[in-house]
PDB file of C-alpha atoms in Angstrom:
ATOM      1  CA  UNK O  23     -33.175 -62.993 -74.907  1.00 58.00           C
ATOM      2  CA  UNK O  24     -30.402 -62.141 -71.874  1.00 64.00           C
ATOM      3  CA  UNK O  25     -28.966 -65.280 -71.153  1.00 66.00           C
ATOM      4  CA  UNK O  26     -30.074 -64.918 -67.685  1.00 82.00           C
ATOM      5  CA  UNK O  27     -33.217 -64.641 -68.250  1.00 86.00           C
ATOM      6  CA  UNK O  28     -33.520 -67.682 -70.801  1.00 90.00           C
ATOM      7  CA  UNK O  29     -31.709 -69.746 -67.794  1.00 90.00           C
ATOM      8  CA  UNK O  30     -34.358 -68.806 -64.995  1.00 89.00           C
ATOM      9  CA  UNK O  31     -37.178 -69.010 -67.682  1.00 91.00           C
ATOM     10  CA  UNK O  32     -35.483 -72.803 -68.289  1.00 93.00           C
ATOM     11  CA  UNK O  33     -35.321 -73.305 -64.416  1.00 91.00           C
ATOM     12  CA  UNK O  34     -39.341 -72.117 -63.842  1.00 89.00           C
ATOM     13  CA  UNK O  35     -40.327 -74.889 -67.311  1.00 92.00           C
ATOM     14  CA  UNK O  36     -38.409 -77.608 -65.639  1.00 94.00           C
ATOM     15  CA  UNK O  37     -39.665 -76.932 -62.494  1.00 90.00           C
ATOM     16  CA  UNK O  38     -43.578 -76.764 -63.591  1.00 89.00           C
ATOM     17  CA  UNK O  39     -42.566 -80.133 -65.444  1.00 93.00           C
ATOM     18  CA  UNK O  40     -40.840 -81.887 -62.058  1.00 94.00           C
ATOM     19  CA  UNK O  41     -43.911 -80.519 -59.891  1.00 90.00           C
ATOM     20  CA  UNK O  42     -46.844 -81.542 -62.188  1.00 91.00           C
ATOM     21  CA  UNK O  43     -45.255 -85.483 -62.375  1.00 95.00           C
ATOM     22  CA  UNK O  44     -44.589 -85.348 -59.116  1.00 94.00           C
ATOM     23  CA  UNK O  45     -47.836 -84.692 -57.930  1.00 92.00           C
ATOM     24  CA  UNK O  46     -49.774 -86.560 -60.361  1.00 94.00           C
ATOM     25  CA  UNK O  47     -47.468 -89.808 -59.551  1.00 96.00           C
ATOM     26  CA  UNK O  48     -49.535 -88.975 -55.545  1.00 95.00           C
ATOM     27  CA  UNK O  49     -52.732 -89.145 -57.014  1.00 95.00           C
ATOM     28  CA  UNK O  50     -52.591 -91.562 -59.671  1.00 96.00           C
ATOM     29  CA  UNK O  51     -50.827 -93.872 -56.789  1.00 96.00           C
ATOM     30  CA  UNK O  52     -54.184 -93.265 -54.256  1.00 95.00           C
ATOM     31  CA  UNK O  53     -56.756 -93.744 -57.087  1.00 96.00           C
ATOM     32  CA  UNK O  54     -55.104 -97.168 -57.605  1.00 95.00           C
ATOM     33  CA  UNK O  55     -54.998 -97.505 -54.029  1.00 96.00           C
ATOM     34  CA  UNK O  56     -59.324 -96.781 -53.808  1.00 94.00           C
ATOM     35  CA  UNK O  57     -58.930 -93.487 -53.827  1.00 93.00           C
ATOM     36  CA  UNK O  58     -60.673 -90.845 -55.715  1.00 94.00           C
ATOM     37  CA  UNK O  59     -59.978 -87.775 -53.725  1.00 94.00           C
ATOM     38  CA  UNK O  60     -57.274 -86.465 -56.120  1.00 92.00           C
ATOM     39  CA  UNK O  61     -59.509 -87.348 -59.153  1.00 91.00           C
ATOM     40  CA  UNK O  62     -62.485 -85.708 -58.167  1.00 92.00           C
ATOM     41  CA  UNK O  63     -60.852 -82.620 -57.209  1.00 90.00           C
ATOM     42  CA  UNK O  64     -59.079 -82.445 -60.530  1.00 90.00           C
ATOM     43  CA  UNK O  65     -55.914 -82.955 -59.588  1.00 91.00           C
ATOM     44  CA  UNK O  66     -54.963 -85.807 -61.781  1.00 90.00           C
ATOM     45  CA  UNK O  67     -54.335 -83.103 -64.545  1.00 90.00           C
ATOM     46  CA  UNK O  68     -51.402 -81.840 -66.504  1.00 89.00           C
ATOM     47  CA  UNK O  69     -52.643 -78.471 -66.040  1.00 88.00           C
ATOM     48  CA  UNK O  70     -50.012 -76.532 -64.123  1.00 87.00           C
ATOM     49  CA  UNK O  71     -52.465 -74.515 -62.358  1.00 84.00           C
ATOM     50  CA  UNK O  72     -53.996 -77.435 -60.700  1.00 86.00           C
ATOM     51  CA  UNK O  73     -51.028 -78.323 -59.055  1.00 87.00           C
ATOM     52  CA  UNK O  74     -48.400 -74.822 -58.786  1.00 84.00           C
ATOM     53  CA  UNK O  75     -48.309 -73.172 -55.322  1.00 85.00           C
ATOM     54  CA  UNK O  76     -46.597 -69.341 -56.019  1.00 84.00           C
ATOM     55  CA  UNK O  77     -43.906 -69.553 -53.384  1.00 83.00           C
ATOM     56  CA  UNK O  78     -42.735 -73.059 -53.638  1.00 80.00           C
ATOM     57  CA  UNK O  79     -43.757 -73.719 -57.246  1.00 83.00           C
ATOM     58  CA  UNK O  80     -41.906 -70.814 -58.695  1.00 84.00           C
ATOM     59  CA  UNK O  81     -40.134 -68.241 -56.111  1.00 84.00           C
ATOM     60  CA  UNK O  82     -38.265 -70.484 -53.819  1.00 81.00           C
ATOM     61  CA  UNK O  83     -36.949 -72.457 -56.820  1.00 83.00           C
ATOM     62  CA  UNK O  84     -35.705 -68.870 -58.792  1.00 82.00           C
ATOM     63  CA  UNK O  85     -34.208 -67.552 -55.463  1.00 82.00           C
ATOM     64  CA  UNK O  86     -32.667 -70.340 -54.829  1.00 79.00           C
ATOM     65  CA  UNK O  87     -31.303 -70.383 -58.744  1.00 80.00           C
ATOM     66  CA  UNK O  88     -29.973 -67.036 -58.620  1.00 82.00           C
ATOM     67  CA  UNK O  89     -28.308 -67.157 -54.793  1.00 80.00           C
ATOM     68  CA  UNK O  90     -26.733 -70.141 -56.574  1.00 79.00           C
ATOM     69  CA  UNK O  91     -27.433 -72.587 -53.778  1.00 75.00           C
ATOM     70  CA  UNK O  92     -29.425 -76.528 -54.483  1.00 74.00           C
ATOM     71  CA  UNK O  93     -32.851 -75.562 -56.417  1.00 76.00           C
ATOM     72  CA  UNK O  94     -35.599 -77.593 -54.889  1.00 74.00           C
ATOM     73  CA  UNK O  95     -39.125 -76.715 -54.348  1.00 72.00           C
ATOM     74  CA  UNK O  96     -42.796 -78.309 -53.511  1.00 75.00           C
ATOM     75  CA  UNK O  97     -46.094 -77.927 -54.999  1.00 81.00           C
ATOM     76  CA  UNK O  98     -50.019 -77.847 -53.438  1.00 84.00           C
ATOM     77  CA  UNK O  99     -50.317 -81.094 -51.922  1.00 83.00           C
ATOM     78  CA  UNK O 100     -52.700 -83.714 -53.324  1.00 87.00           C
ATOM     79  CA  UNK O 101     -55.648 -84.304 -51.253  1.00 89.00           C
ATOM     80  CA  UNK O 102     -55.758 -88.090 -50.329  1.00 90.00           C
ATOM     81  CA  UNK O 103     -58.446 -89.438 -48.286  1.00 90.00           C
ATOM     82  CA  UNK O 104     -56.541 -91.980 -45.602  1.00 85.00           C
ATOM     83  CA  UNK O 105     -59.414 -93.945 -44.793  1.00 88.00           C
ATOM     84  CA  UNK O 106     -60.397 -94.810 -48.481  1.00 93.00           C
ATOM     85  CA  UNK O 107     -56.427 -96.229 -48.899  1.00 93.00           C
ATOM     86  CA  UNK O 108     -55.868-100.035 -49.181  1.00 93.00           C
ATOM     87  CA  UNK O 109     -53.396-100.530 -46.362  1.00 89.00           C
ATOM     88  CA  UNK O 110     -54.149 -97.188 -44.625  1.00 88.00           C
ATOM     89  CA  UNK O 111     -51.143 -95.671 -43.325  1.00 89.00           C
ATOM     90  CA  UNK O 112     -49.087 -98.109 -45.358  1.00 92.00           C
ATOM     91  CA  UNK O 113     -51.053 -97.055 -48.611  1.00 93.00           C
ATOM     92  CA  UNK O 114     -50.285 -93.401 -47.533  1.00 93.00           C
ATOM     93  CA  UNK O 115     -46.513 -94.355 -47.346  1.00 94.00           C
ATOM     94  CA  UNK O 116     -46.704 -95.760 -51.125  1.00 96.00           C
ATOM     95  CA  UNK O 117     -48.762 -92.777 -52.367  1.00 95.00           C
ATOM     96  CA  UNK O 118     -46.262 -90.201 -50.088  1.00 94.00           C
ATOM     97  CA  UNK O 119     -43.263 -92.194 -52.182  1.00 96.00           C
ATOM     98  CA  UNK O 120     -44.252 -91.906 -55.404  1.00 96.00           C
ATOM     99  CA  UNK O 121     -43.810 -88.316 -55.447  1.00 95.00           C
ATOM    100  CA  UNK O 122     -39.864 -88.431 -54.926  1.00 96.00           C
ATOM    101  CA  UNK O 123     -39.406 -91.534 -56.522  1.00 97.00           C
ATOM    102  CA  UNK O 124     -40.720 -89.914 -59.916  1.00 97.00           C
ATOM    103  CA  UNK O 125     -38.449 -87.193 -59.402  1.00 97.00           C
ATOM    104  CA  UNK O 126     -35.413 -89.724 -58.788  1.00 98.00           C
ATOM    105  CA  UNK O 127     -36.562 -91.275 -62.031  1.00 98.00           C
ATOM    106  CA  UNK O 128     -36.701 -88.015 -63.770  1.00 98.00           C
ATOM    107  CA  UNK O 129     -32.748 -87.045 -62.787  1.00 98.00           C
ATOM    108  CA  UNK O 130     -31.923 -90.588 -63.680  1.00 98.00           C
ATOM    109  CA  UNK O 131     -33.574 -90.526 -67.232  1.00 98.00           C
ATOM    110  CA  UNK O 132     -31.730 -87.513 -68.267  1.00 98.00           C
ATOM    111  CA  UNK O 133     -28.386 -88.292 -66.449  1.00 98.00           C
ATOM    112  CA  UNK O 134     -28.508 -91.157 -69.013  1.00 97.00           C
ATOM    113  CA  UNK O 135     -30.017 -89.163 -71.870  1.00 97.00           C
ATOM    114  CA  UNK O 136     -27.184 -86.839 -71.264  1.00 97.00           C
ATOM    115  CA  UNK O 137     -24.431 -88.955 -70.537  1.00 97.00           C
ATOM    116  CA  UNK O 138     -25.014 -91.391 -73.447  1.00 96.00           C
ATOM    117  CA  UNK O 139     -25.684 -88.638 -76.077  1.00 96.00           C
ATOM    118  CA  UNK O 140     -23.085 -85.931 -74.965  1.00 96.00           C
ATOM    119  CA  UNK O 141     -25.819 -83.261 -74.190  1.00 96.00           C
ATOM    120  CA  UNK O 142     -25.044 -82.894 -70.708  1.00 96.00           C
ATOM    121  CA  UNK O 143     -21.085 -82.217 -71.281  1.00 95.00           C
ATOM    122  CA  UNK O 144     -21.682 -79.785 -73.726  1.00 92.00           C
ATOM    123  CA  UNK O 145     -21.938 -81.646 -77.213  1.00 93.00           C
ATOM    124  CA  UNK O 146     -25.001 -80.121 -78.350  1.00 87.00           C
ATOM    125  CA  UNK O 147     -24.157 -76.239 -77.013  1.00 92.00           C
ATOM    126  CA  UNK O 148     -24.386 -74.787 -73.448  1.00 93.00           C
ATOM    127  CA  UNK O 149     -28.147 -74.441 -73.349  1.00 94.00           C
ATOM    128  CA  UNK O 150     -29.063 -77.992 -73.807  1.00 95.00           C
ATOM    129  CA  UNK O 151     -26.210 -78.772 -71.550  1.00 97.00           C
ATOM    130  CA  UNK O 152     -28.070 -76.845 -68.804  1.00 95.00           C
ATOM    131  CA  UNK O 153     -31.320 -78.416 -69.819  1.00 96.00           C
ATOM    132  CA  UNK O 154     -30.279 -81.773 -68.738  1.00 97.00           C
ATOM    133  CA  UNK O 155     -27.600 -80.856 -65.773  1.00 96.00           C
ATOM    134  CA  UNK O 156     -30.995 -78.694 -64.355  1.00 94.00           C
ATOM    135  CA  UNK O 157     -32.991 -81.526 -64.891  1.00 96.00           C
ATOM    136  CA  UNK O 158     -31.128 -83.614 -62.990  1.00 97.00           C
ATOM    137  CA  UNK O 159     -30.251 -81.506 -59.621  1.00 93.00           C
ATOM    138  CA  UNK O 160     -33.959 -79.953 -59.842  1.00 92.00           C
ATOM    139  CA  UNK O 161     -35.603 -83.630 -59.500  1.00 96.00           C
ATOM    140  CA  UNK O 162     -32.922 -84.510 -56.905  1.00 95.00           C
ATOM    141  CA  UNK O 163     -33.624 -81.434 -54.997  1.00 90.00           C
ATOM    142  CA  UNK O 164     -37.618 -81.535 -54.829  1.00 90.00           C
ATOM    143  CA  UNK O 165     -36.821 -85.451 -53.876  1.00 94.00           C
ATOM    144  CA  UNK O 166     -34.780 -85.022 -51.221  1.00 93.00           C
ATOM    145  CA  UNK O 167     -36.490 -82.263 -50.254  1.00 88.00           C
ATOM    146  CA  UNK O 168     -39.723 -83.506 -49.918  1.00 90.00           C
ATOM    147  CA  UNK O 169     -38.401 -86.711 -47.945  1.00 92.00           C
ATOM    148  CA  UNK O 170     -37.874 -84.428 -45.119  1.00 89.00           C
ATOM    149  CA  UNK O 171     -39.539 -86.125 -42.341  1.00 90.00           C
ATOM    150  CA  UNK O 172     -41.562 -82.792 -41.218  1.00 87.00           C
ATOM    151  CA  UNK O 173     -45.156 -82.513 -42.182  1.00 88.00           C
ATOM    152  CA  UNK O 174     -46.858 -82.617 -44.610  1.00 84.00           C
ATOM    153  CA  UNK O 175     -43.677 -83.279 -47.203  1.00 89.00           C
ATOM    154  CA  UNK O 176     -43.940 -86.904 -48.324  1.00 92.00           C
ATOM    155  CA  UNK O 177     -40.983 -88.206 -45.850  1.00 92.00           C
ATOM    156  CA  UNK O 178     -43.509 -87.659 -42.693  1.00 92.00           C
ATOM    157  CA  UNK O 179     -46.389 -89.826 -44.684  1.00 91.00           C
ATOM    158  CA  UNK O 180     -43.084 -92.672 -44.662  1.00 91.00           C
ATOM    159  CA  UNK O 181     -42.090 -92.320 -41.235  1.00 92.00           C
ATOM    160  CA  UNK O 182     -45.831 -92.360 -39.643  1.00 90.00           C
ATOM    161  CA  UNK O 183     -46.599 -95.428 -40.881  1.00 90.00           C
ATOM    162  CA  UNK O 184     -43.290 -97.251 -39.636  1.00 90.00           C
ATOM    163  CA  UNK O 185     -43.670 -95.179 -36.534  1.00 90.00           C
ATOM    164  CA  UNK O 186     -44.357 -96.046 -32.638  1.00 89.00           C
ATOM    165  CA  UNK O 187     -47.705 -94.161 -31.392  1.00 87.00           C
ATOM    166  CA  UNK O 188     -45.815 -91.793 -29.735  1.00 89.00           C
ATOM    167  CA  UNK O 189     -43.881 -90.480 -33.167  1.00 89.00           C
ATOM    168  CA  UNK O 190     -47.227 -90.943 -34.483  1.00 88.00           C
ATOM    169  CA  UNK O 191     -48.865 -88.615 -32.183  1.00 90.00           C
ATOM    170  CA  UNK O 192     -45.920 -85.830 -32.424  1.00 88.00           C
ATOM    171  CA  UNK O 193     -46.633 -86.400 -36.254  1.00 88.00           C
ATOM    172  CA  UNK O 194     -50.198 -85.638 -36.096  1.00 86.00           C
ATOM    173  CA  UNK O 195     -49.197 -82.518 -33.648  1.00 86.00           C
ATOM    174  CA  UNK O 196     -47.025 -80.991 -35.995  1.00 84.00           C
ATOM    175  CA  UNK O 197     -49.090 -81.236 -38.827  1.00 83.00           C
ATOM    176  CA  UNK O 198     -50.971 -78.042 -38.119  1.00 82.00           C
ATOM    177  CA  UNK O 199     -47.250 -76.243 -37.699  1.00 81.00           C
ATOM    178  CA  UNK O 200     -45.313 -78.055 -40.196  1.00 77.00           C
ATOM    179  CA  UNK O 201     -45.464 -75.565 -43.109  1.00 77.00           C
ATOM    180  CA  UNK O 202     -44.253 -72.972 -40.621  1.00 83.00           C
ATOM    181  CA  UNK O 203     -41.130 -75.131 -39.979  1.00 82.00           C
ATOM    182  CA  UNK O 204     -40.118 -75.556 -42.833  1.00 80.00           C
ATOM    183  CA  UNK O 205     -40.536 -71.814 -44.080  1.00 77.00           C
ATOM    184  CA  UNK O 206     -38.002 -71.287 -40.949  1.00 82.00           C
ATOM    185  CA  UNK O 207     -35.610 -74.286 -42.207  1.00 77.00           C
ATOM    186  CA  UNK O 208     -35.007 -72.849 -45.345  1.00 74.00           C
ATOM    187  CA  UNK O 209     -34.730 -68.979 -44.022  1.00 76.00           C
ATOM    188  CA  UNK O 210     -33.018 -69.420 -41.006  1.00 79.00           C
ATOM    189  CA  UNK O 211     -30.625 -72.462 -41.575  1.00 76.00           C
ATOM    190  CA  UNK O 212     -30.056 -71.407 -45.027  1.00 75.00           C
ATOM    191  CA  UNK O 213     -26.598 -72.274 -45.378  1.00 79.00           C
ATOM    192  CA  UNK O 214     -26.812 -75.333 -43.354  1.00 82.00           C
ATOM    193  CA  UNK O 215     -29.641 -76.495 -45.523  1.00 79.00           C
ATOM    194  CA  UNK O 216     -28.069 -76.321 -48.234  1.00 80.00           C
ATOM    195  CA  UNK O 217     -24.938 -77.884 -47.398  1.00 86.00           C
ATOM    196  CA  UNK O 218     -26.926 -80.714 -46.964  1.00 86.00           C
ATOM    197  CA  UNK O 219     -28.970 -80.908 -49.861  1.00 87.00           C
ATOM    198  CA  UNK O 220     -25.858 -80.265 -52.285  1.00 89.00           C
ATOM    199  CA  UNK O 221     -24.461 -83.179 -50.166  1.00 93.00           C
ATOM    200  CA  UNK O 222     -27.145 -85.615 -51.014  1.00 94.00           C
ATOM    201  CA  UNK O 223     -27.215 -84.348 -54.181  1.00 94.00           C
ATOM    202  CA  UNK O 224     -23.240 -84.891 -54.957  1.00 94.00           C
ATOM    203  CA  UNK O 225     -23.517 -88.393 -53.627  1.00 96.00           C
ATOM    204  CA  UNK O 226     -26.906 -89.668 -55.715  1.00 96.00           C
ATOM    205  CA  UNK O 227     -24.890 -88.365 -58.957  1.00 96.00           C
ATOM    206  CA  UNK O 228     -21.302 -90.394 -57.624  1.00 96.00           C
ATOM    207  CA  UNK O 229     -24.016 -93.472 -57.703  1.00 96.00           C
ATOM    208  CA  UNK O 230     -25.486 -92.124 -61.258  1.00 96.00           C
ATOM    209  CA  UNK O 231     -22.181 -92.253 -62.514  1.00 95.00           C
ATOM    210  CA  UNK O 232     -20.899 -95.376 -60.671  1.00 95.00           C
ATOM    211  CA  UNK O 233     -23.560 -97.283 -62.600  1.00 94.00           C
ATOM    212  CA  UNK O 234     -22.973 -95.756 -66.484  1.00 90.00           C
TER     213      UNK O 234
END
């Protein structure tokens, strides 16, 4: 196989991998919370194809892969019924959290997987040494990603509940456009976007290897 093609087929795996934790971490995090939303619409699955949206699952993350800028991505959001939520709007912060906080765990597991064993400098051969370096920026991309503060990625969910009414209300306005705004992010402030994730990326793996 080109090794190209074994690279971006590596990138779409890991990124099937990140999405499906990520979202089941959501769901399993309501149904603890009293809700059964996500469970009775099946998304508390490994199934990919319960959770994989086409242009964020799998072509924004390859793009980005082969423009060579931060890989990052999002998946179909898990349906989560506020009302049913011990806590309300603070339950809906804890279930919005989970999601990046699994992919934070996910980097961190394998910087250390990597580290310790070698892998990730190149012991074990350049392929595994991708394997883990992807990994890592992949889950730090789809969690800093998603913490953007725009509806409906998870870092809206976070601010509304530590919100004044007013933020709250501008919130609940842009839900209905918020998809739109990010689609224009990432195509019109391309470069500046990235910047910025590659910058919170660099300075989460200083911290990673501060700590080992």
């Amino acid at each position: 196989m080109n090794t190209n093609i074994l690279y971006i087929v590596i990138i779409l795996i890991i990124t099937v991998f990140s999405v499906i934790l990520h979202e089941l971490a959501h769901g399993g995090v309501a149904y603890l919370l009293g809700d059964e939303t996500a469970k009775n619409a099946g998304r508390l699955s490994f199934n990919p194809l319960k959770h994989i949206d086409p242009y964020m699952s799998i072509l924004v993350p390859v793009v980005l892969y082969i423009l060579g800028a931060p890989v990052f991505g999002g998946a179909k959001p898990v349906p989560v019924n506020y009302h049913n939520l011990k806590g309300k709007e603070w339950g809906m912060a804890l279930v919005a959290v989970s999601g990046p906080l699994t992919n934070f765990l996910i980097a961190f597991i394998a910087f250390l997987i990597g580290h310790f064993s070698g892998l990730l400098y190149g012991v074990g051969g350049e392929v595994p040494a991708f394997i883990f370096a992807e990994l890592i920026v992949v889950n730090l991309g789809f969690m800093l990603f998603n913490l953007i503060p725009i509806p409906p990625l998870d870092g809206s969910r976070v601010l509304y509940a530590i919100s004044p009414d007013q933020v709250r209300n501008l919130l609940a306005y842009l839900e209905r456009y918020g998809v739109i705004v990010i689609y224009l992010l990432i195509f019109l402030f391309s470069d500046v976007f990235s910047s910025l994730m590659l910058n919170g990326m660099n300075a989460i793996l200083q911290f990673f290897t501060f700590l080992v």
